[in-house]
Short mmCIF file of C-alpha atoms in Angstrom, two decimals:
data_model
loop_
_atom_site.label_atom_id
_atom_site.label_comp_id
_atom_site.label_asym_id
_atom_site.label_seq_id
_atom_site.Cartn_x
_atom_site.Cartn_y
_atom_site.Cartn_z
CA MET A 695 -8.74 -2.31 4.82
CA VAL A 696 -8.45 -4.82 7.36
CA HIS A 697 -9.72 -8.64 7.97
CA ILE A 698 -12.33 -10.08 10.54
CA VAL A 699 -12.16 -13.41 11.35
CA ILE A 700 -15.54 -13.79 13.22
CA ASP A 701 -17.34 -17.31 14.90
CA LEU A 702 -20.59 -17.24 16.17
CA GLU A 703 -22.61 -19.36 18.68
CA MET A 704 -26.11 -20.06 18.47
CA ASN A 705 -29.10 -21.49 20.18
CA PRO A 706 -32.19 -23.04 18.86
CA ILE A 707 -35.33 -21.11 18.84
CA LYS A 708 -38.26 -23.55 20.77
CA ARG A 709 -40.69 -25.42 17.52
CA SER A 710 -43.29 -24.71 19.24
CA LEU A 711 -42.82 -20.84 17.66
CA LYS A 712 -43.66 -22.06 14.52
CA ASP A 713 -44.50 -17.77 12.79
CA ILE A 714 -40.61 -17.00 13.97
CA ARG A 715 -39.14 -20.15 12.77
CA ARG A 716 -40.54 -20.11 9.23
CA PHE A 717 -37.81 -16.92 9.17
CA LEU A 718 -34.91 -18.15 11.81
CA GLN A 719 -34.30 -20.75 13.63
CA ASP A 720 -31.95 -20.04 15.85
CA GLU A 721 -30.35 -17.25 17.95
CA VAL A 722 -26.52 -15.67 18.45
CA ILE A 723 -25.49 -16.05 21.75
CA GLU A 724 -22.14 -15.30 21.24
CA PHE A 725 -19.53 -13.15 18.95
CA GLY A 726 -16.12 -13.80 19.11
CA ALA A 727 -13.27 -12.14 16.15
CA VAL A 728 -10.37 -11.03 15.75
CA LYS A 729 -9.02 -8.12 13.50
CA LEU A 730 -6.15 -8.36 11.13
CA ASP A 731 -3.92 -5.87 9.40
CA GLU A 732 -3.22 -6.00 5.73
CA ASN A 733 -0.44 -8.42 6.82
CA TYR A 734 -2.81 -11.00 8.53
CA LYS A 735 -1.27 -10.02 11.65
CA GLN A 736 -4.09 -9.70 14.55
CA ILE A 737 -4.29 -6.28 16.02
CA ASP A 738 -7.82 -6.45 17.69
CA GLU A 739 -10.14 -9.00 19.13
CA PHE A 740 -13.84 -8.58 20.16
CA GLN A 741 -16.04 -11.08 22.14
CA SER A 742 -19.62 -10.02 23.55
CA TYR A 743 -22.19 -12.46 24.60
CA VAL A 744 -26.09 -12.22 23.68
CA ARG A 745 -29.41 -12.43 25.32
CA PRO A 746 -31.81 -14.50 23.22
CA GLU A 747 -35.18 -13.09 22.90
CA PHE A 748 -37.25 -16.01 21.54
CA SER A 749 -35.94 -19.03 23.47
CA GLU A 750 -33.63 -20.39 26.90
CA ILE A 751 -30.79 -21.53 26.51
CA THR A 752 -30.36 -25.31 25.50
CA PRO A 753 -29.17 -28.27 27.90
CA HIS A 754 -27.67 -29.49 24.71
CA ILE A 755 -26.00 -26.08 23.80
CA THR A 756 -24.26 -24.88 27.33
CA LYS A 757 -22.47 -28.74 27.36
CA LEU A 758 -21.15 -27.66 23.93
CA THR A 759 -20.22 -24.21 24.34
CA GLY A 760 -20.13 -23.26 28.34
CA ILE A 761 -23.16 -20.69 28.09
CA THR A 762 -25.95 -20.95 30.19
CA ASN A 763 -28.89 -18.55 30.55
CA GLU A 764 -27.51 -16.97 33.79
CA LYS A 765 -24.65 -15.78 31.91
CA VAL A 766 -26.39 -14.09 29.21
CA ALA A 767 -29.50 -13.07 31.61
CA ASP A 768 -28.12 -9.54 31.90
CA LYS A 769 -26.88 -9.27 28.28
CA ASN A 770 -28.03 -7.21 25.34
CA THR A 771 -29.56 -8.33 22.74
CA PHE A 772 -29.05 -9.16 18.80
CA GLU A 773 -29.73 -5.80 17.87
CA THR A 774 -27.74 -3.88 20.30
CA GLU A 775 -24.74 -6.23 20.02
CA PHE A 776 -24.64 -6.50 15.67
CA GLN A 777 -24.16 -2.97 16.07
CA LYS A 778 -21.09 -2.83 18.74
CA PHE A 779 -20.04 -5.55 16.86
CA PHE A 780 -19.99 -3.28 13.22
CA GLU A 781 -18.57 -0.54 14.99
CA TRP A 782 -15.67 -2.43 16.31
CA ILE A 783 -15.11 -3.89 12.47
CA GLY A 784 -15.14 0.51 11.72
CA GLY A 785 -16.52 0.21 8.13
CA TRP A 786 -16.81 -1.22 5.11
CA ASP A 787 -13.15 -1.11 4.10
CA MET A 788 -12.72 -5.01 5.09
CA LYS A 789 -12.92 -8.35 4.41
CA ILE A 790 -14.22 -11.14 6.37
CA TYR A 791 -13.75 -14.65 6.70
CA SER A 792 -14.99 -17.67 8.90
CA TRP A 793 -15.20 -20.74 9.23
CA SER A 794 -18.13 -22.61 6.52
CA ALA A 795 -20.99 -20.39 5.63
CA SER A 796 -23.36 -21.01 8.43
CA ASP A 797 -22.13 -17.82 9.97
CA ILE A 798 -23.65 -15.34 7.43
CA LYS A 799 -26.41 -17.43 6.66
CA GLN A 800 -27.30 -17.01 10.84
CA LEU A 801 -26.53 -13.48 10.12
CA LYS A 802 -28.43 -12.97 6.82
CA ASN A 803 -31.23 -14.39 8.84
CA GLU A 804 -30.96 -12.80 11.74
CA CYS A 805 -30.23 -9.30 10.77
CA ASN A 806 -33.36 -9.44 8.14
CA TYR A 807 -35.24 -10.30 11.05
CA LYS A 808 -34.50 -8.21 13.81
CA LEU A 809 -31.80 -6.04 12.00
CA LYS A 810 -33.68 -5.08 8.96
CA SER A 811 -32.23 -1.23 7.92
CA PHE A 812 -28.44 -3.40 8.12
CA ASP A 813 -27.20 -4.37 4.50
CA VAL A 814 -26.43 -8.22 5.52
CA ASN A 815 -26.42 -9.03 1.85
CA ARG A 816 -23.17 -6.12 1.11
CA MET A 817 -21.73 -7.95 4.12
CA GLU A 818 -22.14 -11.48 2.47
CA ARG A 819 -20.53 -10.06 -0.94
CA GLN A 820 -17.33 -9.49 0.88
CA TRP A 821 -17.35 -12.86 3.37
CA ILE A 822 -15.30 -15.57 2.42
CA ASP A 823 -15.45 -19.17 3.32
CA ILE A 824 -12.10 -20.06 4.92
CA GLN A 825 -13.28 -24.12 5.41
CA LYS A 826 -14.38 -24.37 1.57
CA GLU A 827 -10.84 -22.36 0.68
CA PHE A 828 -8.88 -24.98 2.96
CA ASP A 829 -10.56 -27.86 1.54
CA GLU A 830 -10.21 -27.17 -2.38
CA ARG A 831 -6.11 -25.94 -1.68
CA ILE A 832 -5.29 -29.38 -0.54
CA GLY A 833 -8.19 -31.20 -2.31
CA LEU A 834 -10.59 -32.58 0.04
CA HIS A 835 -13.92 -33.77 -1.28
CA ASN A 836 -15.27 -33.09 2.47
CA SER A 837 -14.96 -30.30 4.64
CA LEU A 838 -12.65 -30.52 7.63
CA SER A 839 -13.77 -29.41 11.11
CA LEU A 840 -11.59 -26.25 12.71
CA LYS A 841 -10.39 -28.34 15.47
CA TYR A 842 -8.85 -31.07 12.91
CA ALA A 843 -7.63 -28.73 10.37
CA VAL A 844 -5.45 -26.63 13.25
CA GLY A 845 -4.17 -30.44 14.24
CA ALA A 846 -3.17 -30.94 10.50
CA MET A 847 -1.23 -27.65 11.32
CA ASN A 848 0.78 -29.23 14.11
CA ARG A 849 -0.91 -26.57 16.01
CA ASP A 850 -2.22 -27.03 19.52
CA PHE A 851 -6.02 -25.49 19.16
CA GLU A 852 -5.88 -22.09 21.45
CA GLY A 853 -8.70 -21.63 24.11
CA THR A 854 -11.56 -24.44 23.58
CA ALA A 855 -13.57 -25.28 20.99
CA HIS A 856 -17.24 -23.98 20.44
CA THR A 857 -16.47 -20.95 22.12
CA ALA A 858 -16.64 -18.23 19.90
CA LEU A 859 -13.28 -16.02 20.68
CA ALA A 860 -10.80 -18.92 20.28
CA ASP A 861 -12.19 -20.29 17.13
CA ALA A 862 -11.68 -17.27 15.59
CA VAL A 863 -8.60 -16.79 16.86
CA ASN A 864 -7.60 -20.29 15.18
CA THR A 865 -9.46 -20.12 12.18
CA ALA A 866 -7.82 -16.83 11.79
CA ALA A 867 -3.96 -18.61 12.22
CA ILE A 868 -5.48 -20.59 8.94
CA LEU A 869 -6.35 -17.93 7.39
CA SER A 870 -2.29 -16.28 7.55
CA LEU A 871 -1.07 -19.47 6.79
CA MET A 872 -2.73 -19.62 4.14
CA GLN A 873 -1.25 -16.52 2.13
CA ASP A 874 2.18 -17.93 1.48
CA ASP A 875 1.93 -20.95 -0.42
CA LYS A 876 5.49 -22.07 0.41
CA ALA A 877 4.87 -22.14 3.83
CA PHE A 878 1.46 -23.34 3.56
CA PHE A 879 1.87 -26.97 1.26
CA LYS A 880 5.12 -27.18 3.67
CA THR A 881 2.95 -27.68 6.26
CA MET A 882 0.57 -29.50 4.79
CA GLN A 883 2.37 -31.91 3.00
CA PRO A 884 1.83 -34.83 5.49
CA VAL A 885 -2.34 -34.29 5.14
CA ILE A 886 -1.87 -33.59 1.34
CA ASP A 887 -0.03 -37.10 1.16
CA MET A 888 -2.24 -39.13 3.26
CA LEU A 889 -5.11 -38.52 0.52
CA LYS A 890 -2.83 -39.79 -2.24
CA PRO A 891 -3.86 -43.57 -3.27
CA LYS A 892 -0.79 -46.01 -1.17
CA GLU A 893 -0.33 -49.13 -0.42
CA LEU A 894 -2.68 -50.94 1.21
CA SER A 895 0.35 -51.73 4.34
CA GLN A 896 0.66 -48.15 4.43
CA SER A 897 -1.75 -46.85 7.02
CA ILE A 898 -3.31 -43.26 8.04
CA GLY A 899 -1.67 -43.39 11.21
CA ASP A 900 1.86 -43.71 9.90
CA LEU A 901 1.52 -40.87 7.67
CA PHE A 902 -0.04 -39.13 10.28
CA PRO A 903 -0.49 -40.19 13.45
CA GLU A 904 -2.43 -36.96 15.16
CA LEU A 905 -4.82 -37.06 12.07
CA ALA A 906 -5.34 -40.50 12.23
CA ASN A 907 -8.74 -40.69 13.46
CA PHE A 908 -10.07 -37.66 12.56
CA LYS A 909 -13.66 -36.57 11.55
CA PHE A 910 -14.72 -34.31 8.92
CA ASP A 911 -18.28 -31.98 9.07
#
């Protein structure tokens, strides 16, 4: 069995296309994924851009992701790139992970609209929300962003946030750490301590300066 960690970047479909937006509000514009072996060691990676079919990439998404209309103008559409992605996985003997449930929701909606023959429900059954498991393990009641979860590990974020492959690589690092309870809780102890009631004189900054201003998503 392999473990696949995926991240998607998406672009909104313009509001004037009401008939389409009844079923699909965003389109994937980038796939990023890493493949881990049975020991959660990285053995391969996948990255591709996708040309949206219904709307040009908005300035906001370009600012967030660095993806421009020019960058995707000659790329394949979702159907072709998703099929390449699944061929890269190598079949159904896998588990698939992402940071939050938004990626599987997007794939369900987009496959149901554009690639009806693919069994996306089977993929969903093999999907795990790492953000949810991470938050529950350390006792968070709100969701921690990927950037701050990586920071909580006392690890530099690899690459640029909101680029699909970099986000997948960093999520995979968290997944790998979570396989060793002892190492995980030793690494995360400062954050766990921060969540406990403290004397008013002891600030978050005293406990963990790097996370003093962390944000929840």
